[in-house]
C-alpha positions as YAML, in Angstrom:
chain: A
units: angstrom
residues:
- id: 1
  name: UNK
  ca: [-44.87, 60.72, -17.39]
- id: 2
  name: UNK
  ca: [-41.52, 60.79, -15.68]
- id: 3
  name: UNK
  ca: [-38.79, 58.18, -15.37]
- id: 4
  name: UNK
  ca: [-40.05, 55.45, -13.08]
- id: 5
  name: UNK
  ca: [-43.24, 57.32, -12.12]
- id: 6
  name: UNK
  ca: [-46.84, 56.40, -12.76]
- id: 7
  name: UNK
  ca: [-48.20, 59.89, -12.20]
- id: 8
  name: UNK
  ca: [-49.38, 62.17, -15.00]
- id: 9
  name: UNK
  ca: [-48.34, 65.79, -14.59]
- id: 10
  name: UNK
  ca: [-50.61, 68.72, -15.40]
- id: 11
  name: UNK
  ca: [-49.26, 70.80, -18.27]
- id: 12
  name: UNK
  ca: [-49.58, 74.51, -17.65]
- id: 13
  name: UNK
  ca: [-48.06, 75.81, -20.88]
- id: 14
  name: UNK
  ca: [-47.39, 74.53, -24.38]
- id: 15
  name: UNK
  ca: [-44.29, 75.89, -26.11]
- id: 16
  name: UNK
  ca: [-42.63, 75.23, -29.44]
- id: 17
  name: UNK
  ca: [-39.17, 73.80, -29.91]
- id: 18
  name: UNK
  ca: [-38.10, 77.21, -31.21]
- id: 19
  name: UNK
  ca: [-39.44, 78.98, -28.09]
- id: 20
  name: UNK
  ca: [-37.51, 76.55, -25.89]
- id: 21
  name: UNK
  ca: [-34.32, 77.10, -27.88]
- id: 22
  name: UNK
  ca: [-34.63, 80.90, -27.90]
- id: 23
  name: UNK
  ca: [-35.76, 81.32, -24.28]
- id: 24
  name: UNK
  ca: [-34.25, 78.31, -22.54]
- id: 25
  name: UNK
  ca: [-32.86, 80.23, -19.55]
- id: 26
  name: UNK
  ca: [-36.17, 81.86, -18.62]
- id: 27
  name: UNK
  ca: [-38.13, 78.67, -19.31]
- id: 28
  name: UNK
  ca: [-35.80, 76.62, -17.11]
- id: 29
  name: UNK
  ca: [-36.18, 79.18, -14.32]
- id: 30
  name: UNK
  ca: [-39.95, 78.74, -14.60]
- id: 31
  name: UNK
  ca: [-39.56, 74.95, -14.52]
- id: 32
  name: UNK
  ca: [-37.37, 75.26, -11.44]
- id: 33
  name: UNK
  ca: [-40.14, 77.35, -9.88]
- id: 34
  name: UNK
  ca: [-42.61, 74.50, -10.46]
- id: 35
  name: UNK
  ca: [-44.11, 74.97, -13.94]
- id: 36
  name: UNK
  ca: [-44.48, 72.14, -16.45]
- id: 37
  name: UNK
  ca: [-44.23, 72.65, -20.21]
- id: 38
  name: UNK
  ca: [-45.30, 70.53, -23.15]
- id: 39
  name: UNK
  ca: [-42.82, 71.04, -25.99]
- id: 40
  name: UNK
  ca: [-44.04, 70.69, -29.57]
- id: 41
  name: UNK
  ca: [-42.16, 70.20, -32.82]
- id: 42
  name: UNK
  ca: [-44.07, 71.03, -36.00]
- id: 43
  name: UNK
  ca: [-47.26, 71.12, -33.94]
- id: 44
  name: UNK
  ca: [-46.79, 67.64, -32.47]
- id: 45
  name: UNK
  ca: [-46.14, 67.16, -28.73]
- id: 46
  name: UNK
  ca: [-42.67, 65.64, -28.33]
- id: 47
  name: UNK
  ca: [-41.57, 66.29, -24.76]
- id: 48
  name: UNK
  ca: [-42.72, 67.17, -21.29]
- id: 49
  name: UNK
  ca: [-40.45, 69.51, -19.35]
- id: 50
  name: UNK
  ca: [-41.14, 69.40, -15.62]
- id: 51
  name: UNK
  ca: [-39.38, 70.07, -12.30]
- id: 52
  name: UNK
  ca: [-37.22, 67.36, -10.78]
- id: 53
  name: UNK
  ca: [-38.97, 66.55, -7.53]
- id: 54
  name: UNK
  ca: [-36.97, 65.18, -4.64]
- id: 55
  name: UNK
  ca: [-38.18, 61.59, -5.10]
- id: 56
  name: UNK
  ca: [-37.63, 61.58, -8.87]
- id: 57
  name: UNK
  ca: [-34.19, 63.12, -8.49]
- id: 58
  name: UNK
  ca: [-33.28, 60.55, -5.83]
- id: 59
  name: UNK
  ca: [-34.41, 57.76, -8.17]
- id: 60
  name: UNK
  ca: [-32.24, 59.10, -11.00]
- id: 61
  name: UNK
  ca: [-29.27, 59.39, -8.62]
- id: 62
  name: UNK
  ca: [-29.73, 55.77, -7.52]
- id: 63
  name: UNK
  ca: [-29.82, 54.71, -11.18]
- id: 64
  name: UNK
  ca: [-26.64, 56.66, -11.84]
- id: 65
  name: UNK
  ca: [-28.42, 58.80, -14.43]
- id: 66
  name: UNK
  ca: [-27.48, 62.04, -12.63]
- id: 67
  name: UNK
  ca: [-24.80, 62.99, -10.16]
- id: 68
  name: UNK
  ca: [-24.74, 65.82, -7.63]
- id: 69
  name: UNK
  ca: [-22.91, 68.85, -8.93]
- id: 70
  name: UNK
  ca: [-19.41, 69.33, -7.64]
- id: 71
  name: UNK
  ca: [-18.46, 72.48, -5.79]
- id: 72
  name: UNK
  ca: [-15.44, 74.00, -7.48]
- id: 73
  name: UNK
  ca: [-13.45, 76.93, -6.17]
- id: 74
  name: UNK
  ca: [-12.22, 78.32, -9.47]
- id: 75
  name: UNK
  ca: [-10.02, 80.86, -7.68]
- id: 76
  name: UNK
  ca: [-7.89, 77.98, -6.37]
- id: 77
  name: UNK
  ca: [-7.32, 76.42, -9.79]
- id: 78
  name: UNK
  ca: [-3.85, 76.79, -11.22]
- id: 79
  name: UNK
  ca: [-3.75, 79.04, -14.25]
- id: 80
  name: UNK
  ca: [-2.71, 77.36, -17.45]
- id: 81
  name: UNK
  ca: [0.51, 78.57, -18.98]
- id: 82
  name: UNK
  ca: [1.54, 78.47, -22.56]
- id: 83
  name: UNK
  ca: [-0.56, 79.61, -25.49]
- id: 84
  name: UNK
  ca: [-3.06, 82.40, -24.89]
- id: 85
  name: UNK
  ca: [-6.74, 81.64, -25.50]
- id: 86
  name: UNK
  ca: [-6.86, 84.24, -28.26]
- id: 87
  name: UNK
  ca: [-3.94, 82.57, -30.06]
- id: 88
  name: UNK
  ca: [-5.47, 79.10, -29.69]
- id: 89
  name: UNK
  ca: [-8.76, 80.35, -31.13]
- id: 90
  name: UNK
  ca: [-6.96, 82.07, -34.00]
- id: 91
  name: UNK
  ca: [-5.19, 78.77, -34.77]
- id: 92
  name: UNK
  ca: [-8.48, 76.85, -34.72]
- id: 93
  name: UNK
  ca: [-10.24, 79.38, -36.91]
- id: 94
  name: UNK
  ca: [-7.38, 79.25, -39.40]
- id: 95
  name: UNK
  ca: [-7.84, 75.48, -39.84]
- id: 96
  name: UNK
  ca: [-11.41, 75.81, -41.16]
...
């Protein structure tokens, strides 16, 4: 079931937690295309991964659970000055 919905969705595919972790990008593309997945952990169903329909998404927006993504023009952002990323990472790695 989904947040605030009484409908039961048909599951087209069952996948393991490991499959979701290792192939999340392709699985999410399939979800976006309309597929629903049941996710199992140690053989037990633990989650239902399904597309966000317009009504469900609107409900979550009204609840404040999700917000529309912001459009950012990264080319217009001011470049940071100071320490180079490589140097910052070297410093962090040295503290381990």
